[in-house]
Amino acid sequence: MNGFNKNMLGGLIGALVLNVVHGVAKRFDNEAPEVDKVGEEAMQKTVRFAGFKPPKGNGLVAATFGADVASNAMLYTLIGYGGQKNLALKGALLGTVVGLATLTIPEQAGLDATPIKKTDRTKLMTVAWYVIGGLAAGMAMKALGKRRFL
């Protein structure tokens, strides 16, 4: 598997892990971040700005989920560039940066950040979930780099 494909697949794995962690945490912890709520607001505003009617209900959830997975997969793909050393560390560092950015960018974009800033614990979980996604992406890339595919 070439480097580009390995990085893309690893990035996708990290993005999926991130979304699973978010989804499971929301079901069991009232203080868990609800990044999806911020994403849905961003999706609605973006679609309206483009001159279209934004989706509602399940359509909004699906569109937001797809955009979230795609954007996080692209971000996590960066972990594999610049060499194959320290992929888990690179993943953790990128996850930290993206998690911290997630706490600051929504308000700058005119979005309600309450779902990801309810409490200090919510903020910590927001960053932690992105770190977990970055670690998963880096470890996947490392594992994929050791395998030979036909």
mmCIF file with all atom_site columns, C-alpha atoms in Angstrom:
data_model
loop_
_atom_site.group_PDB
_atom_site.id
_atom_site.type_symbol
_atom_site.label_atom_id
_atom_site.label_alt_id
_atom_site.label_comp_id
_atom_site.label_asym_id
_atom_site.label_entity_id
_atom_site.label_seq_id
_atom_site.pdbx_PDB_ins_code
_atom_site.Cartn_x
_atom_site.Cartn_y
_atom_site.Cartn_z
_atom_site.occupancy
_atom_site.B_iso_or_equiv
_atom_site.pdbx_formal_charge
_atom_site.auth_seq_id
_atom_site.auth_comp_id
_atom_site.auth_asym_id
_atom_site.auth_atom_id
_atom_site.pdbx_PDB_model_num
ATOM 1   C CA . MET A 1 1   ? 0.000   0.000  0.000  1.00 0.00 ? 1   MET A CA 1
ATOM 2   C CA . ASN A 1 2   ? 1.504   3.314  -0.980 1.00 0.00 ? 2   ASN A CA 1
ATOM 3   C CA . GLY A 1 3   ? 1.988   6.146  1.498  1.00 0.00 ? 3   GLY A CA 1
ATOM 4   C CA . PHE A 1 4   ? -0.924  8.227  0.222  1.00 0.00 ? 4   PHE A CA 1
ATOM 5   C CA . ASN A 1 5   ? -3.427  5.379  0.572  1.00 0.00 ? 5   ASN A CA 1
ATOM 6   C CA . LYS A 1 6   ? -2.047  4.373  3.965  1.00 0.00 ? 6   LYS A CA 1
ATOM 7   C CA . ASN A 1 7   ? -2.354  7.921  5.230  1.00 0.00 ? 7   ASN A CA 1
ATOM 8   C CA . MET A 1 8   ? -5.886  8.296  3.865  1.00 0.00 ? 8   MET A CA 1
ATOM 9   C CA . LEU A 1 9   ? -7.044  5.013  5.368  1.00 0.00 ? 9   LEU A CA 1
ATOM 10  C CA . GLY A 1 10  ? -5.350  5.804  8.688  1.00 0.00 ? 10  GLY A CA 1
ATOM 11  C CA . GLY A 1 11  ? -6.972  9.252  8.712  1.00 0.00 ? 11  GLY A CA 1
ATOM 12  C CA . LEU A 1 12  ? -10.378 7.713  8.046  1.00 0.00 ? 12  LEU A CA 1
ATOM 13  C CA . ILE A 1 13  ? -9.875  5.212  10.872 1.00 0.00 ? 13  ILE A CA 1
ATOM 14  C CA . GLY A 1 14  ? -8.971  8.037  13.256 1.00 0.00 ? 14  GLY A CA 1
ATOM 15  C CA . ALA A 1 15  ? -12.029 10.058 12.201 1.00 0.00 ? 15  ALA A CA 1
ATOM 16  C CA . LEU A 1 16  ? -14.327 7.076  12.708 1.00 0.00 ? 16  LEU A CA 1
ATOM 17  C CA . VAL A 1 17  ? -12.836 6.331  16.132 1.00 0.00 ? 17  VAL A CA 1
ATOM 18  C CA . LEU A 1 18  ? -13.322 9.983  17.090 1.00 0.00 ? 18  LEU A CA 1
ATOM 19  C CA . ASN A 1 19  ? -16.993 9.858  16.077 1.00 0.00 ? 19  ASN A CA 1
ATOM 20  C CA . VAL A 1 20  ? -17.635 6.571  17.869 1.00 0.00 ? 20  VAL A CA 1
ATOM 21  C CA . VAL A 1 21  ? -16.083 7.930  21.073 1.00 0.00 ? 21  VAL A CA 1
ATOM 22  C CA . HIS A 1 22  ? -18.176 11.113 20.813 1.00 0.00 ? 22  HIS A CA 1
ATOM 23  C CA . GLY A 1 23  ? -21.355 9.143  20.191 1.00 0.00 ? 23  GLY A CA 1
ATOM 24  C CA . VAL A 1 24  ? -20.849 6.643  22.993 1.00 0.00 ? 24  VAL A CA 1
ATOM 25  C CA . ALA A 1 25  ? -19.798 9.284  25.519 1.00 0.00 ? 25  ALA A CA 1
ATOM 26  C CA . LYS A 1 26  ? -22.914 11.372 24.787 1.00 0.00 ? 26  LYS A CA 1
ATOM 27  C CA . ARG A 1 27  ? -25.136 8.409  25.644 1.00 0.00 ? 27  ARG A CA 1
ATOM 28  C CA . PHE A 1 28  ? -23.561 7.835  29.053 1.00 0.00 ? 28  PHE A CA 1
ATOM 29  C CA . ASP A 1 29  ? -22.406 11.242 30.292 1.00 0.00 ? 29  ASP A CA 1
ATOM 30  C CA . ASN A 1 30  ? -24.478 14.438 30.441 1.00 0.00 ? 30  ASN A CA 1
ATOM 31  C CA . GLU A 1 31  ? -21.298 16.530 30.459 1.00 0.00 ? 31  GLU A CA 1
ATOM 32  C CA . ALA A 1 32  ? -19.908 14.905 27.310 1.00 0.00 ? 32  ALA A CA 1
ATOM 33  C CA . PRO A 1 33  ? -19.250 17.347 24.476 1.00 0.00 ? 33  PRO A CA 1
ATOM 34  C CA . GLU A 1 34  ? -21.836 17.578 21.727 1.00 0.00 ? 34  GLU A CA 1
ATOM 35  C CA . VAL A 1 35  ? -19.644 18.541 18.814 1.00 0.00 ? 35  VAL A CA 1
ATOM 36  C CA . ASP A 1 36  ? -22.378 17.365 16.478 1.00 0.00 ? 36  ASP A CA 1
ATOM 37  C CA . LYS A 1 37  ? -24.659 20.194 17.671 1.00 0.00 ? 37  LYS A CA 1
ATOM 38  C CA . VAL A 1 38  ? -22.016 22.772 16.777 1.00 0.00 ? 38  VAL A CA 1
ATOM 39  C CA . GLY A 1 39  ? -21.498 21.015 13.443 1.00 0.00 ? 39  GLY A CA 1
ATOM 40  C CA . GLU A 1 40  ? -25.220 21.055 12.681 1.00 0.00 ? 40  GLU A CA 1
ATOM 41  C CA . GLU A 1 41  ? -25.377 24.792 13.354 1.00 0.00 ? 41  GLU A CA 1
ATOM 42  C CA . ALA A 1 42  ? -22.335 25.328 11.113 1.00 0.00 ? 42  ALA A CA 1
ATOM 43  C CA . MET A 1 43  ? -23.885 23.183 8.368  1.00 0.00 ? 43  MET A CA 1
ATOM 44  C CA . GLN A 1 44  ? -27.146 25.160 8.468  1.00 0.00 ? 44  GLN A CA 1
ATOM 45  C CA . LYS A 1 45  ? -25.381 28.531 8.375  1.00 0.00 ? 45  LYS A CA 1
ATOM 46  C CA . THR A 1 46  ? -23.032 27.457 5.581  1.00 0.00 ? 46  THR A CA 1
ATOM 47  C CA . VAL A 1 47  ? -25.820 26.077 3.391  1.00 0.00 ? 47  VAL A CA 1
ATOM 48  C CA . ARG A 1 48  ? -27.934 29.220 3.967  1.00 0.00 ? 48  ARG A CA 1
ATOM 49  C CA . PHE A 1 49  ? -24.931 31.423 3.128  1.00 0.00 ? 49  PHE A CA 1
ATOM 50  C CA . ALA A 1 50  ? -24.518 29.507 -0.133 1.00 0.00 ? 50  ALA A CA 1
ATOM 51  C CA . GLY A 1 51  ? -28.106 30.401 -0.983 1.00 0.00 ? 51  GLY A CA 1
ATOM 52  C CA . PHE A 1 52  ? -29.740 27.051 -0.375 1.00 0.00 ? 52  PHE A CA 1
ATOM 53  C CA . LYS A 1 53  ? -32.273 25.705 2.088  1.00 0.00 ? 53  LYS A CA 1
ATOM 54  C CA . PRO A 1 54  ? -30.459 23.686 4.784  1.00 0.00 ? 54  PRO A CA 1
ATOM 55  C CA . PRO A 1 55  ? -31.491 20.101 5.490  1.00 0.00 ? 55  PRO A CA 1
ATOM 56  C CA . LYS A 1 56  ? -33.538 19.273 8.584  1.00 0.00 ? 56  LYS A CA 1
ATOM 57  C CA . GLY A 1 57  ? -33.912 16.271 10.852 1.00 0.00 ? 57  GLY A CA 1
ATOM 58  C CA . ASN A 1 58  ? -32.129 13.116 9.726  1.00 0.00 ? 58  ASN A CA 1
ATOM 59  C CA . GLY A 1 59  ? -30.882 14.869 6.582  1.00 0.00 ? 59  GLY A CA 1
ATOM 60  C CA . LEU A 1 60  ? -29.095 17.459 8.696  1.00 0.00 ? 60  LEU A CA 1
ATOM 61  C CA . VAL A 1 61  ? -27.632 14.770 10.967 1.00 0.00 ? 61  VAL A CA 1
ATOM 62  C CA . ALA A 1 62  ? -26.388 12.738 7.979  1.00 0.00 ? 62  ALA A CA 1
ATOM 63  C CA . ALA A 1 63  ? -24.925 15.732 6.144  1.00 0.00 ? 63  ALA A CA 1
ATOM 64  C CA . THR A 1 64  ? -23.156 16.933 9.286  1.00 0.00 ? 64  THR A CA 1
ATOM 65  C CA . PHE A 1 65  ? -21.823 13.457 10.067 1.00 0.00 ? 65  PHE A CA 1
ATOM 66  C CA . GLY A 1 66  ? -20.465 13.064 6.535  1.00 0.00 ? 66  GLY A CA 1
ATOM 67  C CA . ALA A 1 67  ? -18.800 16.470 6.586  1.00 0.00 ? 67  ALA A CA 1
ATOM 68  C CA . ASP A 1 68  ? -17.356 15.785 10.036 1.00 0.00 ? 68  ASP A CA 1
ATOM 69  C CA . VAL A 1 69  ? -15.874 12.413 9.086  1.00 0.00 ? 69  VAL A CA 1
ATOM 70  C CA . ALA A 1 70  ? -14.470 13.776 5.823  1.00 0.00 ? 70  ALA A CA 1
ATOM 71  C CA . SER A 1 71  ? -12.875 16.852 7.400  1.00 0.00 ? 71  SER A CA 1
ATOM 72  C CA . ASN A 1 72  ? -11.395 14.949 10.330 1.00 0.00 ? 72  ASN A CA 1
ATOM 73  C CA . ALA A 1 73  ? -10.102 12.204 8.026  1.00 0.00 ? 73  ALA A CA 1
ATOM 74  C CA . MET A 1 74  ? -8.307  14.845 5.944  1.00 0.00 ? 74  MET A CA 1
ATOM 75  C CA . LEU A 1 75  ? -6.809  16.424 9.065  1.00 0.00 ? 75  LEU A CA 1
ATOM 76  C CA . TYR A 1 76  ? -5.656  13.105 10.497 1.00 0.00 ? 76  TYR A CA 1
ATOM 77  C CA . THR A 1 77  ? -4.134  12.180 7.102  1.00 0.00 ? 77  THR A CA 1
ATOM 78  C CA . LEU A 1 78  ? -1.449  14.806 7.809  1.00 0.00 ? 78  LEU A CA 1
ATOM 79  C CA . ILE A 1 79  ? -0.037  12.565 10.560 1.00 0.00 ? 79  ILE A CA 1
ATOM 80  C CA . GLY A 1 80  ? 1.571   10.241 8.027  1.00 0.00 ? 80  GLY A CA 1
ATOM 81  C CA . TYR A 1 81  ? 3.379   12.890 6.050  1.00 0.00 ? 81  TYR A CA 1
ATOM 82  C CA . GLY A 1 82  ? 6.953   13.720 6.952  1.00 0.00 ? 82  GLY A CA 1
ATOM 83  C CA . GLY A 1 83  ? 8.085   10.191 7.669  1.00 0.00 ? 83  GLY A CA 1
ATOM 84  C CA . GLN A 1 84  ? 6.940   7.114  9.492  1.00 0.00 ? 84  GLN A CA 1
ATOM 85  C CA . LYS A 1 85  ? 8.659   7.768  12.800 1.00 0.00 ? 85  LYS A CA 1
ATOM 86  C CA . ASN A 1 86  ? 6.650   8.644  15.912 1.00 0.00 ? 86  ASN A CA 1
ATOM 87  C CA . LEU A 1 87  ? 3.249   8.309  14.246 1.00 0.00 ? 87  LEU A CA 1
ATOM 88  C CA . ALA A 1 88  ? 1.421   7.873  17.579 1.00 0.00 ? 88  ALA A CA 1
ATOM 89  C CA . LEU A 1 89  ? 3.117   10.972 18.995 1.00 0.00 ? 89  LEU A CA 1
ATOM 90  C CA . LYS A 1 90  ? 2.314   12.957 15.851 1.00 0.00 ? 90  LYS A CA 1
ATOM 91  C CA . GLY A 1 91  ? -1.279  11.768 16.155 1.00 0.00 ? 91  GLY A CA 1
ATOM 92  C CA . ALA A 1 92  ? -1.507  12.838 19.786 1.00 0.00 ? 92  ALA A CA 1
ATOM 93  C CA . LEU A 1 93  ? -0.011  16.243 19.020 1.00 0.00 ? 93  LEU A CA 1
ATOM 94  C CA . LEU A 1 94  ? -2.268  16.868 16.037 1.00 0.00 ? 94  LEU A CA 1
ATOM 95  C CA . GLY A 1 95  ? -5.274  15.693 18.063 1.00 0.00 ? 95  GLY A CA 1
ATOM 96  C CA . THR A 1 96  ? -4.365  18.144 20.821 1.00 0.00 ? 96  THR A CA 1
ATOM 97  C CA . VAL A 1 97  ? -4.098  21.040 18.380 1.00 0.00 ? 97  VAL A CA 1
ATOM 98  C CA . VAL A 1 98  ? -7.382  20.164 16.645 1.00 0.00 ? 98  VAL A CA 1
ATOM 99  C CA . GLY A 1 99  ? -9.143  19.655 19.987 1.00 0.00 ? 99  GLY A CA 1
ATOM 100 C CA . LEU A 1 100 ? -7.986  23.039 21.263 1.00 0.00 ? 100 LEU A CA 1
ATOM 101 C CA . ALA A 1 101 ? -8.992  24.663 17.982 1.00 0.00 ? 101 ALA A CA 1
ATOM 102 C CA . THR A 1 102 ? -12.408 23.055 18.320 1.00 0.00 ? 102 THR A CA 1
ATOM 103 C CA . LEU A 1 103 ? -12.832 24.913 21.598 1.00 0.00 ? 103 LEU A CA 1
ATOM 104 C CA . THR A 1 104 ? -11.938 28.298 20.108 1.00 0.00 ? 104 THR A CA 1
ATOM 105 C CA . ILE A 1 105 ? -13.050 28.415 16.466 1.00 0.00 ? 105 ILE A CA 1
ATOM 106 C CA . PRO A 1 106 ? -16.850 28.071 16.875 1.00 0.00 ? 106 PRO A CA 1
ATOM 107 C CA . GLU A 1 107 ? -17.237 31.361 18.745 1.00 0.00 ? 107 GLU A CA 1
ATOM 108 C CA . GLN A 1 108 ? -14.961 33.106 16.266 1.00 0.00 ? 108 GLN A CA 1
ATOM 109 C CA . ALA A 1 109 ? -17.227 31.793 13.494 1.00 0.00 ? 109 ALA A CA 1
ATOM 110 C CA . GLY A 1 110 ? -20.349 33.078 15.241 1.00 0.00 ? 110 GLY A CA 1
ATOM 111 C CA . LEU A 1 111 ? -21.488 29.656 16.467 1.00 0.00 ? 111 LEU A CA 1
ATOM 112 C CA . ASP A 1 112 ? -22.800 28.646 19.868 1.00 0.00 ? 112 ASP A CA 1
ATOM 113 C CA . ALA A 1 113 ? -19.958 26.829 21.635 1.00 0.00 ? 113 ALA A CA 1
ATOM 114 C CA . THR A 1 114 ? -22.037 25.889 24.700 1.00 0.00 ? 114 THR A CA 1
ATOM 115 C CA . PRO A 1 115 ? -22.361 22.195 23.665 1.00 0.00 ? 115 PRO A CA 1
ATOM 116 C CA . ILE A 1 116 ? -18.572 21.790 23.836 1.00 0.00 ? 116 ILE A CA 1
ATOM 117 C CA . LYS A 1 117 ? -17.893 24.190 26.716 1.00 0.00 ? 117 LYS A CA 1
ATOM 118 C CA . LYS A 1 118 ? -20.592 23.263 29.267 1.00 0.00 ? 118 LYS A CA 1
ATOM 119 C CA . THR A 1 119 ? -18.056 22.585 31.996 1.00 0.00 ? 119 THR A CA 1
ATOM 120 C CA . ASP A 1 120 ? -14.297 22.294 32.377 1.00 0.00 ? 120 ASP A CA 1
ATOM 121 C CA . ARG A 1 121 ? -14.771 18.527 32.201 1.00 0.00 ? 121 ARG A CA 1
ATOM 122 C CA . THR A 1 122 ? -16.632 18.931 28.881 1.00 0.00 ? 122 THR A CA 1
ATOM 123 C CA . LYS A 1 123 ? -13.752 20.997 27.508 1.00 0.00 ? 123 LYS A CA 1
ATOM 124 C CA . LEU A 1 124 ? -11.238 18.378 28.619 1.00 0.00 ? 124 LEU A CA 1
ATOM 125 C CA . MET A 1 125 ? -13.257 15.611 26.966 1.00 0.00 ? 125 MET A CA 1
ATOM 126 C CA . THR A 1 126 ? -13.522 17.651 23.755 1.00 0.00 ? 126 THR A CA 1
ATOM 127 C CA . VAL A 1 127 ? -9.737  17.778 23.483 1.00 0.00 ? 127 VAL A CA 1
ATOM 128 C CA . ALA A 1 128 ? -9.269  14.190 24.697 1.00 0.00 ? 128 ALA A CA 1
ATOM 129 C CA . TRP A 1 129 ? -11.554 12.733 22.028 1.00 0.00 ? 129 TRP A CA 1
ATOM 130 C CA . TYR A 1 130 ? -9.533  14.419 19.269 1.00 0.00 ? 130 TYR A CA 1
ATOM 131 C CA . VAL A 1 131 ? -6.328  13.101 20.839 1.00 0.00 ? 131 VAL A CA 1
ATOM 132 C CA . ILE A 1 132 ? -7.821  9.582  20.856 1.00 0.00 ? 132 ILE A CA 1
ATOM 133 C CA . GLY A 1 133 ? -8.729  9.970  17.174 1.00 0.00 ? 133 GLY A CA 1
ATOM 134 C CA . GLY A 1 134 ? -5.211  11.162 16.368 1.00 0.00 ? 134 GLY A CA 1
ATOM 135 C CA . LEU A 1 135 ? -3.658  8.265  18.251 1.00 0.00 ? 135 LEU A CA 1
ATOM 136 C CA . ALA A 1 136 ? -5.915  5.801  16.426 1.00 0.00 ? 136 ALA A CA 1
ATOM 137 C CA . ALA A 1 137 ? -4.967  7.337  13.076 1.00 0.00 ? 137 ALA A CA 1
ATOM 138 C CA . GLY A 1 138 ? -1.237  7.247  13.852 1.00 0.00 ? 138 GLY A CA 1
ATOM 139 C CA . MET A 1 139 ? -1.353  3.659  15.098 1.00 0.00 ? 139 MET A CA 1
ATOM 140 C CA . ALA A 1 140 ? -3.388  2.579  12.069 1.00 0.00 ? 140 ALA A CA 1
ATOM 141 C CA . MET A 1 141 ? -0.831  4.170  9.737  1.00 0.00 ? 141 MET A CA 1
ATOM 142 C CA . LYS A 1 142 ? 1.968   2.416  11.585 1.00 0.00 ? 142 LYS A CA 1
ATOM 143 C CA . ALA A 1 143 ? 0.190   -0.945 11.328 1.00 0.00 ? 143 ALA A CA 1
ATOM 144 C CA . LEU A 1 144 ? -0.631  -0.392 7.665  1.00 0.00 ? 144 LEU A CA 1
ATOM 145 C CA . GLY A 1 145 ? 3.004   0.477  6.957  1.00 0.00 ? 145 GLY A CA 1
ATOM 146 C CA . LYS A 1 146 ? 4.129   -2.906 8.258  1.00 0.00 ? 146 LYS A CA 1
ATOM 147 C CA . ARG A 1 147 ? 1.746   -4.902 6.086  1.00 0.00 ? 147 ARG A CA 1
ATOM 148 C CA . ARG A 1 148 ? 2.128   -6.001 2.502  1.00 0.00 ? 148 ARG A CA 1
ATOM 149 C CA . PHE A 1 149 ? -1.037  -5.878 0.432  1.00 0.00 ? 149 PHE A CA 1
ATOM 150 C CA . LEU A 1 150 ? -1.597  -7.478 -2.947 1.00 0.00 ? 150 LEU A CA 1
#
